[in-house]
GROMACS .gro file of C-alpha atoms in nm:
model
  214
    1UNK     CA    1  -3.581   3.454   1.428
    2UNK     CA    2  -3.892   3.560   1.359
    3UNK     CA    3  -4.212   3.771   1.551
    4UNK     CA    4  -4.392   3.496   1.580
    5UNK     CA    5  -4.073   3.301   1.750
    6UNK     CA    6  -4.093   3.581   1.989
    7UNK     CA    7  -4.434   3.577   2.071
    8UNK     CA    8  -4.426   3.170   2.066
    9UNK     CA    9  -4.163   3.204   2.343
   10UNK     CA   10  -4.344   3.464   2.562
   11UNK     CA   11  -4.706   3.267   2.562
   12UNK     CA   12  -4.544   2.976   2.644
   13UNK     CA   13  -4.271   3.148   2.949
   14UNK     CA   14  -4.685   3.310   3.100
   15UNK     CA   15  -4.787   3.064   3.134
   16UNK     CA   16  -4.543   2.783   3.234
   17UNK     CA   17  -4.493   3.023   3.528
   18UNK     CA   18  -4.860   3.108   3.631
   19UNK     CA   19  -4.847   2.652   3.617
   20UNK     CA   20  -4.555   2.624   3.757
   21UNK     CA   21  -4.667   2.868   4.046
   22UNK     CA   22  -4.913   2.600   4.185
   23UNK     CA   23  -4.843   2.473   4.412
   24UNK     CA   24  -5.013   2.117   4.568
   25UNK     CA   25  -4.806   2.147   4.892
   26UNK     CA   26  -4.965   2.438   4.987
   27UNK     CA   27  -5.287   2.340   4.839
   28UNK     CA   28  -5.283   2.041   5.015
   29UNK     CA   29  -5.147   2.162   5.326
   30UNK     CA   30  -5.422   2.347   5.391
   31UNK     CA   31  -5.683   2.179   5.261
   32UNK     CA   32  -5.551   1.836   5.408
   33UNK     CA   33  -5.451   1.993   5.797
   34UNK     CA   34  -5.609   2.298   5.809
   35UNK     CA   35  -5.224   2.411   5.767
   36UNK     CA   36  -4.921   2.652   5.565
   37UNK     CA   37  -4.677   2.413   5.448
   38UNK     CA   38  -4.474   2.715   5.496
   39UNK     CA   39  -4.463   2.763   5.867
   40UNK     CA   40  -4.344   2.466   5.954
   41UNK     CA   41  -4.095   2.239   5.948
   42UNK     CA   42  -3.787   2.431   5.711
   43UNK     CA   43  -4.089   2.650   5.564
   44UNK     CA   44  -4.015   2.492   5.173
   45UNK     CA   45  -4.330   2.437   5.007
   46UNK     CA   46  -4.209   2.124   4.843
   47UNK     CA   47  -4.210   1.700   4.896
   48UNK     CA   48  -3.937   1.698   5.125
   49UNK     CA   49  -4.022   1.894   5.358
   50UNK     CA   50  -4.349   1.784   5.303
   51UNK     CA   51  -4.265   1.497   5.394
   52UNK     CA   52  -4.091   1.514   5.665
   53UNK     CA   53  -4.320   1.726   5.871
   54UNK     CA   54  -4.670   1.507   5.758
   55UNK     CA   55  -4.447   1.122   5.665
   56UNK     CA   56  -4.408   0.962   5.357
   57UNK     CA   57  -4.802   0.896   5.237
   58UNK     CA   58  -5.008   0.927   4.950
   59UNK     CA   59  -5.052   1.287   5.009
   60UNK     CA   60  -4.651   1.302   5.014
   61UNK     CA   61  -4.647   1.139   4.692
   62UNK     CA   62  -4.930   1.321   4.517
   63UNK     CA   63  -4.724   1.642   4.575
   64UNK     CA   64  -4.403   1.510   4.456
   65UNK     CA   65  -4.584   1.397   4.099
   66UNK     CA   66  -4.748   1.727   4.094
   67UNK     CA   67  -4.446   1.906   4.099
   68UNK     CA   68  -4.295   1.679   3.823
   69UNK     CA   69  -4.636   1.666   3.614
   70UNK     CA   70  -4.705   2.022   3.584
   71UNK     CA   71  -4.356   2.138   3.429
   72UNK     CA   72  -4.411   1.805   3.176
   73UNK     CA   73  -4.701   1.856   3.054
   74UNK     CA   74  -4.635   2.245   2.881
   75UNK     CA   75  -4.286   2.164   2.821
   76UNK     CA   76  -4.364   1.862   2.660
   77UNK     CA   77  -4.658   2.074   2.468
   78UNK     CA   78  -4.350   2.319   2.396
   79UNK     CA   79  -4.129   2.101   2.247
   80UNK     CA   80  -4.398   1.967   2.025
   81UNK     CA   81  -4.471   2.347   1.872
   82UNK     CA   82  -4.138   2.455   1.839
   83UNK     CA   83  -4.020   2.129   1.698
   84UNK     CA   84  -4.267   2.137   1.439
   85UNK     CA   85  -4.260   2.544   1.378
   86UNK     CA   86  -3.984   2.670   1.450
   87UNK     CA   87  -3.706   2.371   1.417
   88UNK     CA   88  -3.587   2.398   1.774
   89UNK     CA   89  -3.747   2.129   2.003
   90UNK     CA   90  -3.492   2.114   2.240
   91UNK     CA   91  -3.455   2.478   2.360
   92UNK     CA   92  -3.830   2.536   2.367
   93UNK     CA   93  -3.871   2.246   2.629
   94UNK     CA   94  -3.591   2.378   2.856
   95UNK     CA   95  -3.664   2.762   2.781
   96UNK     CA   96  -4.026   2.676   2.896
   97UNK     CA   97  -3.909   2.460   3.168
   98UNK     CA   98  -3.714   2.731   3.302
   99UNK     CA   99  -4.032   2.923   3.324
  100UNK     CA  100  -4.205   2.624   3.519
  101UNK     CA  101  -3.871   2.642   3.761
  102UNK     CA  102  -3.962   3.046   3.775
  103UNK     CA  103  -4.341   3.007   3.876
  104UNK     CA  104  -4.242   2.763   4.171
  105UNK     CA  105  -3.984   2.927   4.326
  106UNK     CA  106  -4.193   3.288   4.295
  107UNK     CA  107  -4.514   3.214   4.236
  108UNK     CA  108  -4.761   3.494   4.262
  109UNK     CA  109  -5.049   3.288   4.359
  110UNK     CA  110  -4.891   3.261   4.642
  111UNK     CA  111  -4.715   3.582   4.724
  112UNK     CA  112  -4.395   3.498   4.551
  113UNK     CA  113  -4.287   3.290   4.845
  114UNK     CA  114  -4.260   2.900   4.645
  115UNK     CA  115  -4.053   2.596   4.687
  116UNK     CA  116  -3.676   2.505   4.477
  117UNK     CA  117  -3.802   2.424   4.226
  118UNK     CA  118  -3.571   2.045   4.157
  119UNK     CA  119  -3.889   1.827   4.117
  120UNK     CA  120  -4.024   2.074   3.867
  121UNK     CA  121  -3.655   2.112   3.707
  122UNK     CA  122  -3.673   1.666   3.673
  123UNK     CA  123  -3.987   1.734   3.525
  124UNK     CA  124  -3.833   1.909   3.230
  125UNK     CA  125  -3.517   1.718   3.142
  126UNK     CA  126  -3.691   1.456   3.016
  127UNK     CA  127  -3.832   1.693   2.732
  128UNK     CA  128  -3.453   1.807   2.646
  129UNK     CA  129  -3.266   1.531   2.611
  130UNK     CA  130  -3.359   1.253   2.807
  131UNK     CA  131  -2.960   1.128   2.821
  132UNK     CA  132  -2.849   1.387   3.006
  133UNK     CA  133  -3.120   1.268   3.251
  134UNK     CA  134  -3.017   0.888   3.295
  135UNK     CA  135  -2.667   1.062   3.417
  136UNK     CA  136  -2.840   1.318   3.649
  137UNK     CA  137  -3.014   1.057   3.793
  138UNK     CA  138  -2.751   0.814   3.887
  139UNK     CA  139  -2.569   1.138   4.024
  140UNK     CA  140  -2.906   1.201   4.270
  141UNK     CA  141  -2.939   0.880   4.348
  142UNK     CA  142  -2.533   0.800   4.487
  143UNK     CA  143  -2.545   1.082   4.687
  144UNK     CA  144  -2.840   1.100   4.789
  145UNK     CA  145  -2.715   0.686   4.919
  146UNK     CA  146  -2.362   0.798   5.046
  147UNK     CA  147  -2.488   1.170   5.198
  148UNK     CA  148  -2.818   1.101   5.266
  149UNK     CA  149  -2.883   1.536   5.194
  150UNK     CA  150  -3.141   1.600   4.945
  151UNK     CA  151  -3.012   1.995   4.925
  152UNK     CA  152  -2.638   1.808   4.842
  153UNK     CA  153  -2.804   1.551   4.577
  154UNK     CA  154  -3.039   1.809   4.429
  155UNK     CA  155  -2.779   2.098   4.350
  156UNK     CA  156  -2.496   1.890   4.199
  157UNK     CA  157  -2.716   1.631   3.991
  158UNK     CA  158  -2.888   2.012   3.840
  159UNK     CA  159  -2.546   2.125   3.777
  160UNK     CA  160  -2.454   1.814   3.606
  161UNK     CA  161  -2.731   1.850   3.377
  162UNK     CA  162  -2.577   2.170   3.173
  163UNK     CA  163  -2.196   1.980   3.146
  164UNK     CA  164  -2.364   1.660   3.018
  165UNK     CA  165  -2.607   1.871   2.768
  166UNK     CA  166  -2.230   2.010   2.665
  167UNK     CA  167  -2.065   1.668   2.649
  168UNK     CA  168  -2.357   1.469   2.428
  169UNK     CA  169  -2.420   1.761   2.267
  170UNK     CA  170  -2.763   2.017   2.225
  171UNK     CA  171  -2.882   2.140   1.967
  172UNK     CA  172  -2.739   2.492   2.032
  173UNK     CA  173  -2.551   2.734   2.253
  174UNK     CA  174  -2.889   2.863   2.329
  175UNK     CA  175  -3.034   2.544   2.479
  176UNK     CA  176  -2.742   2.544   2.704
  177UNK     CA  177  -2.707   2.902   2.891
  178UNK     CA  178  -3.116   2.832   2.944
  179UNK     CA  179  -2.991   2.518   3.135
  180UNK     CA  180  -2.726   2.653   3.313
  181UNK     CA  181  -3.010   2.922   3.411
  182UNK     CA  182  -3.233   2.654   3.546
  183UNK     CA  183  -2.913   2.465   3.730
  184UNK     CA  184  -2.831   2.798   3.927
  185UNK     CA  185  -3.176   2.870   4.018
  186UNK     CA  186  -3.197   2.553   4.232
  187UNK     CA  187  -2.846   2.593   4.378
  188UNK     CA  188  -2.981   2.972   4.445
  189UNK     CA  189  -3.261   2.812   4.614
  190UNK     CA  190  -3.091   2.633   4.770
  191UNK     CA  191  -2.857   2.822   5.014
  192UNK     CA  192  -2.975   2.816   5.295
  193UNK     CA  193  -2.928   2.419   5.317
  194UNK     CA  194  -2.527   2.546   5.273
  195UNK     CA  195  -2.544   2.798   5.543
  196UNK     CA  196  -2.742   2.464   5.766
  197UNK     CA  197  -2.488   2.240   5.601
  198UNK     CA  198  -2.192   2.479   5.713
  199UNK     CA  199  -2.361   2.480   6.112
  200UNK     CA  200  -2.367   2.094   6.129
  201UNK     CA  201  -2.772   2.116   6.135
  202UNK     CA  202  -2.883   2.013   5.748
  203UNK     CA  203  -3.136   1.757   5.820
  204UNK     CA  204  -3.086   1.383   5.635
  205UNK     CA  205  -3.323   1.281   5.418
  206UNK     CA  206  -3.516   0.964   5.532
  207UNK     CA  207  -3.855   0.756   5.412
  208UNK     CA  208  -3.953   0.796   5.795
  209UNK     CA  209  -4.146   1.033   5.919
  210UNK     CA  210  -3.926   1.251   6.119
  211UNK     CA  211  -4.094   1.444   6.449
  212UNK     CA  212  -4.097   1.771   6.480
  213UNK     CA  213  -4.251   2.023   6.719
  214UNK     CA  214  -4.417   2.365   6.683
   0.00000   0.00000   0.00000
């Protein structure tokens, strides 16, 4: 690989990490409600916990869309740049998306305490392979409908992505490796949810607001 390729990787990784670290759930909870979402509910600064604490309102939708878009924008740009210059658009999208997810999980802006990256990953996979995305979405919706557990649905659908990508045919082994790392990141970030599942204390997803006592 040329020096330009590694420079591009470094630049997109840094940009995606910094942008991915901007967390709408934290920002809105502080500005709108005068609270820190990381001290409420499950403590996770993401859509599910935000919705659980404040209800499924316009702000919750904004948080969800923000988590998706903050990955989709740099990933789309990376897909174009890497595709045009290096002929590796799929790798550029997957690689940049991984760093947006890392930024969401470990944001430098908030003391490296962030979310679980599922929605950020969702903003990525559309630009890696839309067919893989449709398969992952189907798995997610079916599992959520059956189990009502967002954690299970998120993790299984994330693991589905590299499997589907391998079956569909990725541009290179590197794309599949990055996709595996992205899926593992989501699974590891949900480890506390699996402990709750084993203890029978994991909350089920609902579109209604759950009353929390703090």
